[in-house]
PDB file of C-alpha atoms in Angstrom:
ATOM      1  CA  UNK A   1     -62.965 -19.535  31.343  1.00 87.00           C
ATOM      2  CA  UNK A   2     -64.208 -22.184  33.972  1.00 89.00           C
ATOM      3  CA  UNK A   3     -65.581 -24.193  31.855  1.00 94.00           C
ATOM      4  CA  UNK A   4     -62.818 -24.481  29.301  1.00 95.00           C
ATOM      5  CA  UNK A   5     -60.678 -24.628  32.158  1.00 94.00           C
ATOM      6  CA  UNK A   6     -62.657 -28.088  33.264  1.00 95.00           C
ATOM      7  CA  UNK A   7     -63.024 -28.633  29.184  1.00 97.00           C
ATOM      8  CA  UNK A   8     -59.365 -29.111  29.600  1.00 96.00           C
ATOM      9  CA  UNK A   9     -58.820 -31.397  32.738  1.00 95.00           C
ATOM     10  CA  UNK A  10     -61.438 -33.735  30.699  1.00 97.00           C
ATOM     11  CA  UNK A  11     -59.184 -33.782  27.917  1.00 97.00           C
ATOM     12  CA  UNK A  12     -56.088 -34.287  30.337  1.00 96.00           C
ATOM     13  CA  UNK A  13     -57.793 -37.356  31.632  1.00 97.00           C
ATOM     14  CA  UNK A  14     -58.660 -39.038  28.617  1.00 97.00           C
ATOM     15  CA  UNK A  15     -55.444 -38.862  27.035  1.00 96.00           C
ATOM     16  CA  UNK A  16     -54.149 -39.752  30.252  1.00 96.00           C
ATOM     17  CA  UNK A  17     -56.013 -42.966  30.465  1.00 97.00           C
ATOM     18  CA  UNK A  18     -54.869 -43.609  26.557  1.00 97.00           C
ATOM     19  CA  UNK A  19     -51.399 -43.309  27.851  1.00 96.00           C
ATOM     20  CA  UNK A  20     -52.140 -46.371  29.913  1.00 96.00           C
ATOM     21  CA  UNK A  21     -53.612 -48.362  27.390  1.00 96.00           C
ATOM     22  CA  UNK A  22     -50.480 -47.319  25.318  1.00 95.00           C
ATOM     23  CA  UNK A  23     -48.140 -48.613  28.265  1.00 95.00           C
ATOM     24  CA  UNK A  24     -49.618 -51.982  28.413  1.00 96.00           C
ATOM     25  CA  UNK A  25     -49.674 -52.543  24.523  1.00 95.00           C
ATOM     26  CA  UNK A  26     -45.949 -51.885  25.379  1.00 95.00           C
ATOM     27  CA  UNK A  27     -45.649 -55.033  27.722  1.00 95.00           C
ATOM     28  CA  UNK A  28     -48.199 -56.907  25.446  1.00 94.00           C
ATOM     29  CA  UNK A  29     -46.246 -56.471  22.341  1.00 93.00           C
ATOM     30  CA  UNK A  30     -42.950 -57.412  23.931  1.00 94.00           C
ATOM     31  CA  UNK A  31     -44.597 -60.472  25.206  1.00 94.00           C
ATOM     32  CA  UNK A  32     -45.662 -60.998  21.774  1.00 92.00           C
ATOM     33  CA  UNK A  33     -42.304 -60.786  20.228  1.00 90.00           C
ATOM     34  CA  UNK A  34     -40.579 -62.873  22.671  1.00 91.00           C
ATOM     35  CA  UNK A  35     -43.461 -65.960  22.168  1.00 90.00           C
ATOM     36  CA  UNK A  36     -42.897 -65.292  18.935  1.00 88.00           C
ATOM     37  CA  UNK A  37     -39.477 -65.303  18.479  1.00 88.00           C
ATOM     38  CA  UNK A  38     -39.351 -68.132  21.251  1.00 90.00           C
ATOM     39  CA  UNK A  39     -41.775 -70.267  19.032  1.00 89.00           C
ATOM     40  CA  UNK A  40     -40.131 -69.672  16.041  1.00 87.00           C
ATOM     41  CA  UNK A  41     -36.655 -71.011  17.321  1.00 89.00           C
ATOM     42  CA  UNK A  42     -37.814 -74.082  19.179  1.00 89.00           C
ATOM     43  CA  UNK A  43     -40.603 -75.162  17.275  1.00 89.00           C
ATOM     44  CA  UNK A  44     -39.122 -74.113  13.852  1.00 86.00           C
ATOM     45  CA  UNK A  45     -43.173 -72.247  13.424  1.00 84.00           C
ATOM     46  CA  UNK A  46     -44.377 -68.568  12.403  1.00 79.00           C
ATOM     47  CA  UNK A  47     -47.104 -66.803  12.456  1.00 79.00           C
ATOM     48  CA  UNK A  48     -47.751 -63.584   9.986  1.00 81.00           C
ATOM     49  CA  UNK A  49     -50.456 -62.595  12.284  1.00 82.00           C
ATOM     50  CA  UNK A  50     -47.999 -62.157  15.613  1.00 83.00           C
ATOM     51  CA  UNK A  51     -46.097 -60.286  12.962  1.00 84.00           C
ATOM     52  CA  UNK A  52     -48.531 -58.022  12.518  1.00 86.00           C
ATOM     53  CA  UNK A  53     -50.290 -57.750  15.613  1.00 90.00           C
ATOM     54  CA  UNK A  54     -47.010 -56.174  16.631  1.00 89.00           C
ATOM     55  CA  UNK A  55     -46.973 -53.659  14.130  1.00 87.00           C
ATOM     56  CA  UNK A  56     -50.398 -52.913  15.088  1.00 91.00           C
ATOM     57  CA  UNK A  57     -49.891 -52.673  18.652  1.00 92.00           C
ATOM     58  CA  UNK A  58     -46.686 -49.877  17.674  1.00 93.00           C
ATOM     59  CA  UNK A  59     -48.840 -48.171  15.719  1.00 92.00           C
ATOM     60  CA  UNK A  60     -51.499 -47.828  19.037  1.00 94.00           C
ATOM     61  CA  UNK A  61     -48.379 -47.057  21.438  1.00 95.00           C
ATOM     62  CA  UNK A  62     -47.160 -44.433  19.318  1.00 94.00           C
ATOM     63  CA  UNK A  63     -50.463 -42.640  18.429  1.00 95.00           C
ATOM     64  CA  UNK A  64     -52.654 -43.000  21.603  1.00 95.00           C
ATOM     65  CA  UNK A  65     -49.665 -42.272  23.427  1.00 95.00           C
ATOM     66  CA  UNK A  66     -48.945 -38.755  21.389  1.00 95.00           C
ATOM     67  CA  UNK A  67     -51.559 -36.790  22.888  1.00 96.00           C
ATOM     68  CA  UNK A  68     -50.275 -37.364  26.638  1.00 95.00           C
ATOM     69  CA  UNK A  69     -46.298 -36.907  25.317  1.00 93.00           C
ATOM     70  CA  UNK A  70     -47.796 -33.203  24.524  1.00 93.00           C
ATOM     71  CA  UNK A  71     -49.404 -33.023  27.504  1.00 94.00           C
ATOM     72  CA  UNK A  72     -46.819 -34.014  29.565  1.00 90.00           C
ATOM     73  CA  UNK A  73     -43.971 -30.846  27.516  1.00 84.00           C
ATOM     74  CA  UNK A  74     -42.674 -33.823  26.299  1.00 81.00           C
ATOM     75  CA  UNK A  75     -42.963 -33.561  22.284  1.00 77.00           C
ATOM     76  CA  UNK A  76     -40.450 -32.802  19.665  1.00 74.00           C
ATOM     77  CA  UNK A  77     -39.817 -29.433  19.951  1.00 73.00           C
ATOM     78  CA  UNK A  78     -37.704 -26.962  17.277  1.00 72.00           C
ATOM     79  CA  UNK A  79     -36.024 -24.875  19.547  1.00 74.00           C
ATOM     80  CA  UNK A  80     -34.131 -21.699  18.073  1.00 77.00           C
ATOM     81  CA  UNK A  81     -35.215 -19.137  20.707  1.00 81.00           C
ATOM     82  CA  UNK A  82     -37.964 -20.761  22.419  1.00 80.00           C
ATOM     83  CA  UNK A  83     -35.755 -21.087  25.702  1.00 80.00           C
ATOM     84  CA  UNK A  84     -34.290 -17.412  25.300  1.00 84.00           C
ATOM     85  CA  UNK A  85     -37.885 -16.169  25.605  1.00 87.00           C
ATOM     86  CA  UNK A  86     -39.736 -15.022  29.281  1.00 90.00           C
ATOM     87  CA  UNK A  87     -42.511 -17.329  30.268  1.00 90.00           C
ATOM     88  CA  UNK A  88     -45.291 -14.490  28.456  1.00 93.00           C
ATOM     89  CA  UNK A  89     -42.939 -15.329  25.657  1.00 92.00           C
ATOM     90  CA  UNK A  90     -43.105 -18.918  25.183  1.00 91.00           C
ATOM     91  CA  UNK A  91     -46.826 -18.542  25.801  1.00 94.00           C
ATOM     92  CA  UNK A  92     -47.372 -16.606  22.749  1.00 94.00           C
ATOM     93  CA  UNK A  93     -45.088 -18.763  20.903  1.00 91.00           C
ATOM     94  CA  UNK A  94     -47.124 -21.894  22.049  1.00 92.00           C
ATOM     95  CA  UNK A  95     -50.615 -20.257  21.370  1.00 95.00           C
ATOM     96  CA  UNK A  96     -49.071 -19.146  17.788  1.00 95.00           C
ATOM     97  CA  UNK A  97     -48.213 -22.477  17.058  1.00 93.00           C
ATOM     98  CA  UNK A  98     -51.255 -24.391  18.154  1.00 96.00           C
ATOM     99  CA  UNK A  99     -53.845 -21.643  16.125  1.00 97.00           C
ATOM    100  CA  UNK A 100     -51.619 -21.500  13.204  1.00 97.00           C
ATOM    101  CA  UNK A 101     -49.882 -24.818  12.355  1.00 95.00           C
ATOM    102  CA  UNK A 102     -50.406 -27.360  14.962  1.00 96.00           C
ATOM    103  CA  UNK A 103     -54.327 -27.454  15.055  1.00 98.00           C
ATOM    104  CA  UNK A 104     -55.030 -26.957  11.258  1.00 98.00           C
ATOM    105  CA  UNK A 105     -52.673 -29.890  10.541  1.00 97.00           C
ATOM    106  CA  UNK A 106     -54.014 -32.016  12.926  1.00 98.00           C
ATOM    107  CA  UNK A 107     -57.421 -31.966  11.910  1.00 98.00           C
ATOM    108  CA  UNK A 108     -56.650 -31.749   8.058  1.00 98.00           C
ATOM    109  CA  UNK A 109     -54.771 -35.193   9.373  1.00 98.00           C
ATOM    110  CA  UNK A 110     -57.523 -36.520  11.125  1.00 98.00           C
ATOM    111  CA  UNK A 111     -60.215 -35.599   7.451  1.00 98.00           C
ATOM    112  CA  UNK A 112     -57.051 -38.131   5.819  1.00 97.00           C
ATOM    113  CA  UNK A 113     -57.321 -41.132   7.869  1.00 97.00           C
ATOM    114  CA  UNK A 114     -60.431 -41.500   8.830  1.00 97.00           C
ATOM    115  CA  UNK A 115     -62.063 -41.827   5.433  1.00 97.00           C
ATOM    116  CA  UNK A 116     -58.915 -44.326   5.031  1.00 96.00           C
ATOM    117  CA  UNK A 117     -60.005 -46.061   8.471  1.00 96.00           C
ATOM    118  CA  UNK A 118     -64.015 -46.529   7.173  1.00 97.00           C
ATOM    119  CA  UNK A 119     -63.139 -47.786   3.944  1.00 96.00           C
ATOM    120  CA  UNK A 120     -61.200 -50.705   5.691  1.00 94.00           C
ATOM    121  CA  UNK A 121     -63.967 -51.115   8.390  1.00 95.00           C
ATOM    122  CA  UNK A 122     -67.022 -51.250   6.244  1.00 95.00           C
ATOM    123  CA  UNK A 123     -65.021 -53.486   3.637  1.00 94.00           C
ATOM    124  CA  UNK A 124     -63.574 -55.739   6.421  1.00 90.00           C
ATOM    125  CA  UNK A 125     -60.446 -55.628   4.720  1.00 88.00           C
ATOM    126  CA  UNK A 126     -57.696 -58.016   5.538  1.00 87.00           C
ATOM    127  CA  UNK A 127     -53.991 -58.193   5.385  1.00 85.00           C
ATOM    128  CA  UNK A 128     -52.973 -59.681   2.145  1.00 84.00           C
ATOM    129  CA  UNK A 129     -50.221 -62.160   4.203  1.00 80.00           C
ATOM    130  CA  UNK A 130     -51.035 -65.466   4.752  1.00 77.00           C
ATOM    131  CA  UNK A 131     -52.718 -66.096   7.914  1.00 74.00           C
ATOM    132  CA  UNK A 132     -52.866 -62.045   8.254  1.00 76.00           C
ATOM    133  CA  UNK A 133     -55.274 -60.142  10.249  1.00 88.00           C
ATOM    134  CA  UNK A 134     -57.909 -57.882  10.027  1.00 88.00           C
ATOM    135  CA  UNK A 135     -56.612 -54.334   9.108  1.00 90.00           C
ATOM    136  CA  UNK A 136     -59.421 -52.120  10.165  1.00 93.00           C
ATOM    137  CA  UNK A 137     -58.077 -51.927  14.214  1.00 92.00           C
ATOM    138  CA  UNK A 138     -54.672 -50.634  13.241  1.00 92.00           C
ATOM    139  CA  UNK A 139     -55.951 -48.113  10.870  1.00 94.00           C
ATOM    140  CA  UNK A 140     -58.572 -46.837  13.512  1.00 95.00           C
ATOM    141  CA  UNK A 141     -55.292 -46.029  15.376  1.00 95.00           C
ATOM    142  CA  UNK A 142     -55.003 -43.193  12.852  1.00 96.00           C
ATOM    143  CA  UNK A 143     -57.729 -41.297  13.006  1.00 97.00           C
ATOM    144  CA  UNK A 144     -58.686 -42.184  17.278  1.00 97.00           C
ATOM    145  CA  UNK A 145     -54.572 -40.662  17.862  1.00 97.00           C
ATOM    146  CA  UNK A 146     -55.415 -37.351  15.532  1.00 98.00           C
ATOM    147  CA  UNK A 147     -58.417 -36.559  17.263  1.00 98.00           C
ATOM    148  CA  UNK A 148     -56.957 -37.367  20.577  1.00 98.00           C
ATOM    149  CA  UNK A 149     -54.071 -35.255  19.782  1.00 97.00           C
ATOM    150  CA  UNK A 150     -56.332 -32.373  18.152  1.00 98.00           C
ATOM    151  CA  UNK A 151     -57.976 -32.351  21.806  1.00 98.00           C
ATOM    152  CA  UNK A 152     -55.193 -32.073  23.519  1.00 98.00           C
ATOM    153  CA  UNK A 153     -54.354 -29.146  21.482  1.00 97.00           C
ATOM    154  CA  UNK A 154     -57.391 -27.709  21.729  1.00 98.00           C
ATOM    155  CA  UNK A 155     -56.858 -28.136  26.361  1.00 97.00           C
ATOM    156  CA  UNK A 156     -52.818 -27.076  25.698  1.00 96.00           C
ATOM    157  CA  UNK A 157     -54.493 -23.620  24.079  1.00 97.00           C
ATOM    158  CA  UNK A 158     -57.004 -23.163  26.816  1.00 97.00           C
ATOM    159  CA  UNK A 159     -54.100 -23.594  29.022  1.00 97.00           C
ATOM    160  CA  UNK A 160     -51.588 -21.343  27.475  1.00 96.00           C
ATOM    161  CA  UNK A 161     -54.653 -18.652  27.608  1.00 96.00           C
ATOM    162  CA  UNK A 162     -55.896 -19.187  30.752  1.00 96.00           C
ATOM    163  CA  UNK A 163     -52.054 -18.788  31.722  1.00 95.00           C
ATOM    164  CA  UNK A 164     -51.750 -15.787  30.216  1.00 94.00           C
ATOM    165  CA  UNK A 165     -54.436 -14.538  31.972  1.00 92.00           C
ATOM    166  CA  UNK A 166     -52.690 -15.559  35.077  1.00 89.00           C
ATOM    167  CA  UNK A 167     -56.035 -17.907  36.366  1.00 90.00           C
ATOM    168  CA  UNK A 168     -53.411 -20.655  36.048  1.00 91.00           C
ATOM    169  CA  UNK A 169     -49.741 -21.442  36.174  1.00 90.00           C
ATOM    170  CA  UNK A 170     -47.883 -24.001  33.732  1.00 89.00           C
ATOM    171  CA  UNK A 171     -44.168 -24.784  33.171  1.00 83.00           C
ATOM    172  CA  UNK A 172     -43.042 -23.968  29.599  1.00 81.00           C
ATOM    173  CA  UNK A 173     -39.293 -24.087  30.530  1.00 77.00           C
ATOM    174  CA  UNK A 174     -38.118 -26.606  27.152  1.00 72.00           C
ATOM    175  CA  UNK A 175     -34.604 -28.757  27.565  1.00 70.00           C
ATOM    176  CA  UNK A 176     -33.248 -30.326  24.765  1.00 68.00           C
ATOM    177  CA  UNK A 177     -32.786 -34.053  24.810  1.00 64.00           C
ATOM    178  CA  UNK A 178     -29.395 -34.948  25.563  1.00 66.00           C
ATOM    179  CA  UNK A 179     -27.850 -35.833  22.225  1.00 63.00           C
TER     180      UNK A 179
END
């Protein structure tokens, strides 16, 4: 179990140091939209690629980001007796969920979208928009935040085990958002 154990802080470091690559494309993109909007008012210009190099920096916040929101208890959780349950509880719950839906559907996501990613990187494909960009970096967001996000999994289960075994101790208390 040591070595999935250290398997696991791996994977909690990479997805941690995604997280920060997914904070500054954050700060970049808002700098973006304010040039561009800025720009646009005062110099009556536009540019299709700013346009898009925001959408392509949303689509790298939101999926290199993902894998450290589950990390971090953070993710989008349907809760209908989750929080009734012990701790041994919501660990079988969790280890349930990862083998039997969360895992499967992340890699049958990831065997999607990366075919989908190749075909735009070995054609070069480019936005149809004039003065668009190159569309092969935004859809490599697709398959690099699946796989990131199937790791992650992958450390969550060894975690949820491990805890179960009692080598380790996690939090698995859940509160819902305030609505």
């Amino acid at each position: 179990m040591g070595v999935l154990l250290a398997f696991s802080r791996g994977v909690d470091k990479l997805s941690a140091g995604f997280a920060v690559i997914a904070d500054y494309l954050v700060l970049i993109a808002v700098l973006i939209s304010a040039g561009n909007a800025l720009i646009r008012y005062t110099l009556n210009m536009s540019s299709n690629g700013l346009l898009e190099i925001q959408w392509y920096m949303f689509a790298g916040m939101v999926l290199l980001g993902a894998s450290y929101t589950l990390r971090m208890n953070e993710h989008v959780r349907v809760d209908l007796v989750y929080s009734a349950l012990t701790t041994k509880g919501r660990l079988l719950v969790d280890i349930f969920g990862f083998i039997v839906l969360f895992l499967p559907v992340i890699g049958y996501l990831f065997a999607l979208t990366f075919p989908f990613f190749w075909r735009s990187f070995t054609s070069g494909e480019v936005s149809m928009n004039a003065g668009g960009l190159i569309l092969w970096p935004a859809k490599a967001t697709l398959p690099l935040g699946f796989a990131l996000l199937f790791l992650q999994g992958l450390s969550e289960l060894i975690k949820r085990f491990a805890a179960l075994a009692g080598l380790i101790t996690i939090e698995t208390k859940y509160e819902k958002p305030l609505q």
